[in-house]
Coordinates of C-alpha atoms and ligand atoms in Angstrom, one line a residue:
X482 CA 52.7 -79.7 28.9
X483 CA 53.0 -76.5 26.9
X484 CA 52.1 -75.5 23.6
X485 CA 53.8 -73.3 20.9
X486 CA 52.6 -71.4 18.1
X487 CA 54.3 -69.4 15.6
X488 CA 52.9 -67.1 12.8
X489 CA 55.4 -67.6 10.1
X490 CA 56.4 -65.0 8.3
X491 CA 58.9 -64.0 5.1
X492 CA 62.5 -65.1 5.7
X493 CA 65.1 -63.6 2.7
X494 CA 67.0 -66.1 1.2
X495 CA 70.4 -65.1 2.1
X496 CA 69.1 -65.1 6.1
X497 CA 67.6 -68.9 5.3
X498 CA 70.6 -70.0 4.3
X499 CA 72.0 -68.5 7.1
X500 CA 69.9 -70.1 9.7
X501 CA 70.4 -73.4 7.4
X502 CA 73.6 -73.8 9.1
X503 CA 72.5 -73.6 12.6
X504 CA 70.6 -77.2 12.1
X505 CA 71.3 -80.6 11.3
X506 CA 72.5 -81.9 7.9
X507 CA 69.2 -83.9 7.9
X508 CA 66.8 -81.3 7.7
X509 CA 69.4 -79.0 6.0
X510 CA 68.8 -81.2 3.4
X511 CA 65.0 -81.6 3.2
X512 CA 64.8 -77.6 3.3
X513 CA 66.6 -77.1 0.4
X514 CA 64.5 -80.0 -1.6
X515 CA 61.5 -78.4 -1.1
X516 CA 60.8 -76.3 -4.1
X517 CA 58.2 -73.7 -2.6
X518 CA 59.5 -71.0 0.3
X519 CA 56.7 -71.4 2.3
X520 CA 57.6 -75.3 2.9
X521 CA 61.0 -74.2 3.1
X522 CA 60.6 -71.9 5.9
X523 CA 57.7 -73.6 7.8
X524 CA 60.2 -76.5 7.9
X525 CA 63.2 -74.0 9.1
X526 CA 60.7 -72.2 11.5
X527 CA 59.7 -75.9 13.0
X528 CA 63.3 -76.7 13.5
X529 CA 64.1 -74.0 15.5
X530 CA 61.5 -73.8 18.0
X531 CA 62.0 -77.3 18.8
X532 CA 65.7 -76.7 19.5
X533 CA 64.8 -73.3 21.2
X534 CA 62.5 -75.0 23.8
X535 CA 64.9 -78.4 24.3
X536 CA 67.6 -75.7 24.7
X537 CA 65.9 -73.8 27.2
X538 CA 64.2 -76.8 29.0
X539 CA 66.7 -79.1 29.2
X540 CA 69.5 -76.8 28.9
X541 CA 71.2 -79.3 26.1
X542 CA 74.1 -78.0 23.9
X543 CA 72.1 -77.3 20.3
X544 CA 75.1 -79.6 19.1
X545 CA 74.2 -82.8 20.9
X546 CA 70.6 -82.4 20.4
X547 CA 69.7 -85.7 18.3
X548 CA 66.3 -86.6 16.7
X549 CA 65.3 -89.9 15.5
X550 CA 62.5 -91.4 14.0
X551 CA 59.9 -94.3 14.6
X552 CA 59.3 -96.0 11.6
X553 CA 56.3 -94.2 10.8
X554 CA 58.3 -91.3 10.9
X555 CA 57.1 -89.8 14.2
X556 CA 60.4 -87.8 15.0
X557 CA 61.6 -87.9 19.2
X558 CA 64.4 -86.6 20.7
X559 CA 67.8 -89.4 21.2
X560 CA 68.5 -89.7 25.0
X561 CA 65.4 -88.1 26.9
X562 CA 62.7 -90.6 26.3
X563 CA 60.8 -88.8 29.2
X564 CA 60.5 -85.4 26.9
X565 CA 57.9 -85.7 23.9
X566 CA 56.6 -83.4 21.1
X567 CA 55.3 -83.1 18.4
X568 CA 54.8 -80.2 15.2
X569 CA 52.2 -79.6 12.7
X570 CA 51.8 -76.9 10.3
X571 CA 49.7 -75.5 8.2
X572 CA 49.1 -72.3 6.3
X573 CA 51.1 -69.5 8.0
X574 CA 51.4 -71.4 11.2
X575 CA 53.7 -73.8 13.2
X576 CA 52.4 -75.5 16.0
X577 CA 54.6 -77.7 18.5
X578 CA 53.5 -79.9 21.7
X579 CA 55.9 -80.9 24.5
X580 CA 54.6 -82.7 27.1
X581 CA 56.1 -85.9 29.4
X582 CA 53.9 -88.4 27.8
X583 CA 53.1 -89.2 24.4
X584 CA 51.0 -86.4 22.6
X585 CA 50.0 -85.5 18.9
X586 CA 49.0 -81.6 17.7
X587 CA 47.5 -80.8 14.5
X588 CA 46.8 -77.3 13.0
X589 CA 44.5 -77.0 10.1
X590 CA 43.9 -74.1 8.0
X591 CA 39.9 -73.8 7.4
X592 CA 39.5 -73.7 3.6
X593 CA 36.5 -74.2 1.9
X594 CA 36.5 -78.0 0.6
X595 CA 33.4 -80.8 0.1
X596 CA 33.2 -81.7 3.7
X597 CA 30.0 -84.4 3.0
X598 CA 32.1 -86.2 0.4
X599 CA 35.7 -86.7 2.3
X600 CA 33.5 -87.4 6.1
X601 CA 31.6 -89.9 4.0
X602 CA 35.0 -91.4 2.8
X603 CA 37.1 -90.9 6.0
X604 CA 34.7 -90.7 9.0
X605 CA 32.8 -92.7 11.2
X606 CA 29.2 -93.0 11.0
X607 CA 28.9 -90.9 14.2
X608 CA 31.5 -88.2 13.5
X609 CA 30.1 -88.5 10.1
X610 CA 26.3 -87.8 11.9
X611 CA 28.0 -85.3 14.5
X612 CA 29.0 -82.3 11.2
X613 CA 25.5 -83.1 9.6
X614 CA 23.4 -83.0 12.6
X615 CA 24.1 -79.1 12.7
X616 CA 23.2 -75.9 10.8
X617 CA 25.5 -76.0 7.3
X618 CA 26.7 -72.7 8.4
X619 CA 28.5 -74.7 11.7
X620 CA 29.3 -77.9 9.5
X621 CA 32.5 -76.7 8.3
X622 CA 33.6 -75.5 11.7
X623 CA 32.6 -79.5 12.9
X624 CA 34.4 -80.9 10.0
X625 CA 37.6 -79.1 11.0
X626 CA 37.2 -80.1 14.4
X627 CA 37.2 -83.9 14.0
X628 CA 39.5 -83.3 11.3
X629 CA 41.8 -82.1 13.7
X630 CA 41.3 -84.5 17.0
X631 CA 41.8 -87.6 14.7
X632 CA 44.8 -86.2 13.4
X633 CA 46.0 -85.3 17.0
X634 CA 45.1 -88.7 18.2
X635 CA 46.8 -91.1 15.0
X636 CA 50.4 -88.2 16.0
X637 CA 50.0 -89.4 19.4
X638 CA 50.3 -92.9 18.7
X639 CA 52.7 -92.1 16.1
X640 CA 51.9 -94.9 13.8
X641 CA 50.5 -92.5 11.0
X642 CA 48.1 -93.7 8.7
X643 CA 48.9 -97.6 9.7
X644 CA 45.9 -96.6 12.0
X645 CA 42.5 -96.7 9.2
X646 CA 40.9 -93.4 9.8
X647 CA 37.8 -95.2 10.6
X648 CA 39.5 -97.4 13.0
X649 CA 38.6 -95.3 15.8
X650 CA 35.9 -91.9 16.3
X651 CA 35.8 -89.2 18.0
X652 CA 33.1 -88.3 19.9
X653 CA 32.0 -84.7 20.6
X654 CA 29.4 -84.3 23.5
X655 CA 27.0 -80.8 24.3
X656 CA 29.7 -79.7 26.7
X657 CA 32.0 -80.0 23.9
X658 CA 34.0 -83.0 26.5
X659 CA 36.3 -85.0 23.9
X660 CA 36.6 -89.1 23.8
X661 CA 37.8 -91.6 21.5
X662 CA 36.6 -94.5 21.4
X663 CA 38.4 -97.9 19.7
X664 CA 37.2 -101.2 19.7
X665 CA 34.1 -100.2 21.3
X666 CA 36.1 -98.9 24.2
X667 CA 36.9 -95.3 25.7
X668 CA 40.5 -94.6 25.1
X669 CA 42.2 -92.9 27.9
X670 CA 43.6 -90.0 26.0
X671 CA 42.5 -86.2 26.8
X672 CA 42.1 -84.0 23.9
X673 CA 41.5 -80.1 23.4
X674 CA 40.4 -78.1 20.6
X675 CA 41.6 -74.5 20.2
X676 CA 40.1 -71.6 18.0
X677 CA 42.9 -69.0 19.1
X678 CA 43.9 -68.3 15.5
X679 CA 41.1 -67.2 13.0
X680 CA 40.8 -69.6 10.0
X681 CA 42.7 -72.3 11.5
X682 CA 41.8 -75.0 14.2
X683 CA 43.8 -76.6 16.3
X684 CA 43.5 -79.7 18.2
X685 CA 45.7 -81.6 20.5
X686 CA 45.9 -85.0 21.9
X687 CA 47.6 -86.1 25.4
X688 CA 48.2 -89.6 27.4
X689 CA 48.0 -87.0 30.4
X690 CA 44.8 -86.5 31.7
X691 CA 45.3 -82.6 32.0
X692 CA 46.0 -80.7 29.1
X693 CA 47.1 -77.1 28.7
X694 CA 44.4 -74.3 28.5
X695 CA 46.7 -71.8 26.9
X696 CA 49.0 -71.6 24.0
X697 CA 52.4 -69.3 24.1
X698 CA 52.2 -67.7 21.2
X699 CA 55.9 -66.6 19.4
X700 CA 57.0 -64.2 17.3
X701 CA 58.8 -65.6 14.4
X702 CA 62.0 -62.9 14.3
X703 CA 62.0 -63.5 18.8
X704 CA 62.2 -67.0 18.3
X705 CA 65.1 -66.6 15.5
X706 CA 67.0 -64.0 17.4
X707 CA 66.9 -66.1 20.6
X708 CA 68.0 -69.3 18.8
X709 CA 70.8 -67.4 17.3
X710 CA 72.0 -66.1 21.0
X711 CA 71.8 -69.3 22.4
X712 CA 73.4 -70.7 19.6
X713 CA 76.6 -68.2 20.0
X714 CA 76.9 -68.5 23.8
X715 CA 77.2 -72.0 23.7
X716 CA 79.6 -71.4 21.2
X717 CA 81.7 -69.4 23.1
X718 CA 81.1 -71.9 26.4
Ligands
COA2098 C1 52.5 -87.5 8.5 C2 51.2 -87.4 9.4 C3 51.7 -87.8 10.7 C4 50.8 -85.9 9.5 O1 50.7 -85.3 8.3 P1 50.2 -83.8 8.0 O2 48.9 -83.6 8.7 O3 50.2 -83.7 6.6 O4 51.3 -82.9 8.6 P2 51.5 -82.1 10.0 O5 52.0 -80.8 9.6 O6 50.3 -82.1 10.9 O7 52.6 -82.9 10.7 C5 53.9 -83.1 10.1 C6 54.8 -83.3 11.3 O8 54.4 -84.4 12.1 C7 55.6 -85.1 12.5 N1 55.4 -86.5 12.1 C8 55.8 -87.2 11.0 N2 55.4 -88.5 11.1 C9 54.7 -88.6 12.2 C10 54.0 -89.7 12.8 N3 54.0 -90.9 12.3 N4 53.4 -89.5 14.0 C11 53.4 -88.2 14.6 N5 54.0 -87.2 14.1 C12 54.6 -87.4 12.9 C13 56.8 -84.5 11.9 O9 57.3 -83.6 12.9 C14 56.2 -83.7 10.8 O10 56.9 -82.5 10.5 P3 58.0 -82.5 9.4 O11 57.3 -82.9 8.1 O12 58.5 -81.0 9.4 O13 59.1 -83.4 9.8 C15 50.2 -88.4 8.9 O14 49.3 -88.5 10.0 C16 49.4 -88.1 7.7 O15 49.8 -88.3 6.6 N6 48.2 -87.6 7.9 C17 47.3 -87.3 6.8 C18 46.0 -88.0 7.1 C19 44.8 -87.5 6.5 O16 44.5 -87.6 5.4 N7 43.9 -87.0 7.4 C20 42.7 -86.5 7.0 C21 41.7 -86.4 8.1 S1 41.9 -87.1 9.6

């Protein structure tokens, strides 16, 4: 398993059109729908650090790499059913998973929203009793973390919000050790949080029972300037 972030950054509009050509038609065309930049380029960013790290992993011509769908929309690569990831973003950041089982990642920016009305609404009783049971000055960090792990946990199923978000909870024990339990049952999924980026948390889920304790952490203009190289040599192969 490894783990990807990326700080996004500005892009001019000339280079993201640029770069626009260097993916499918597909998300070509979903860039240029969306109407603010930031969704434009978080999209763009996404793209190409997928295709960066099938490229370099599995050493797959960036033409013949196909994605498809489920039909909840969870997107896999065509042909390599052994290779999973998955991409969340939020804010300023991109976050991708890849792993050789299922797995789900979710980055959340921290903002300042009614936590007590939405966990009410959306949480179990317990998670709902874990974020109260604390200080208010720690609530919002708790908030954000179950927000997260159920996030990272309905991505790894990939069935979206088909699973009710109060279908399943997340338990949190003192040595911050991380189970889901459904139908009164343990799941077997493993699940990490990380507080690597200030203002954000990030959670994700695996079927493998080990999962990463680092994140790589890419530069933006790297990431671009490698894609672009790979792009040209195997162009020129
Ligand atoms: C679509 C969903 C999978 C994630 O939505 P999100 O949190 O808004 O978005 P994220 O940035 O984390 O993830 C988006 C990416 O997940 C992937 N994705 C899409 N459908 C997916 C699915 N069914 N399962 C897993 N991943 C999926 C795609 O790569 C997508 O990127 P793209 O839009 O660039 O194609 C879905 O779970 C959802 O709508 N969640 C919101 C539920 C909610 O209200 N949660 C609150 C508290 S738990």
């Amino acid at each position: 398993m490894e783990i990807y972030v990326v700080k996004v950054s500005d892009i001019r509009e000339d280079r993201l059109n640029e770069l626009c050509l260097l993916v499918d038609e597909e998300k070509k065309d979903k860039i240029k729908k969306f109407v603010n930049k930031k969704d434009k380029i978080r999209s763009l960013v996404a793209e190409i650090l997928i295709r960066t790290i099938i490229i370099e992993n599995l050493k797959i011509n960036n033409k013949y790499i196909k994605f498809n769908k489920n039909k909840q929309g969870k997107p896999y690569l065509k042909n390599h059913l052994n290779f999973n990831f998955n991409i969340s973003h939020s804010g300023e950041y991109v976050l991708c998973g890849i792993d050789n089982k299922d797995i789900g990642v979710d980055v959340e920016e921290i903002k300042n929203i009614n936590i007590i009305e939405i966990a009410q609404n959306y949480f179990t009783t317990k998670e709902f009793e874990y974020i109260v049971s604390c200080d208010v000055e720690f609530q919002l960090n708790r908030f954000y973390e179950i927000w997260t792990l159920k996030e990272s946990y309905i991505k790894c199923y990939g069935q979206g919000l088909s699973i009710p978000l109060t279908s399943f909870s997340i338990e949190v024990d003192q040595c911050k050790n991380i189970k889901v339990v459904r139908n009164n049952e343990y799941e077997e999924h493993a699940f990490k949080l990380f507080d690597i980026v200030q203002g954000y948390k990030i959670a994700v889920c695996s079927l493998n029972k080990e999962i990463s304790n680092g994140i790589v952490m890419l530069n933006q203009n790297n990431l671009i300037d490698k894609y672009i190289k790979f792009n040209l040599e195997q162009m020129k192969g």
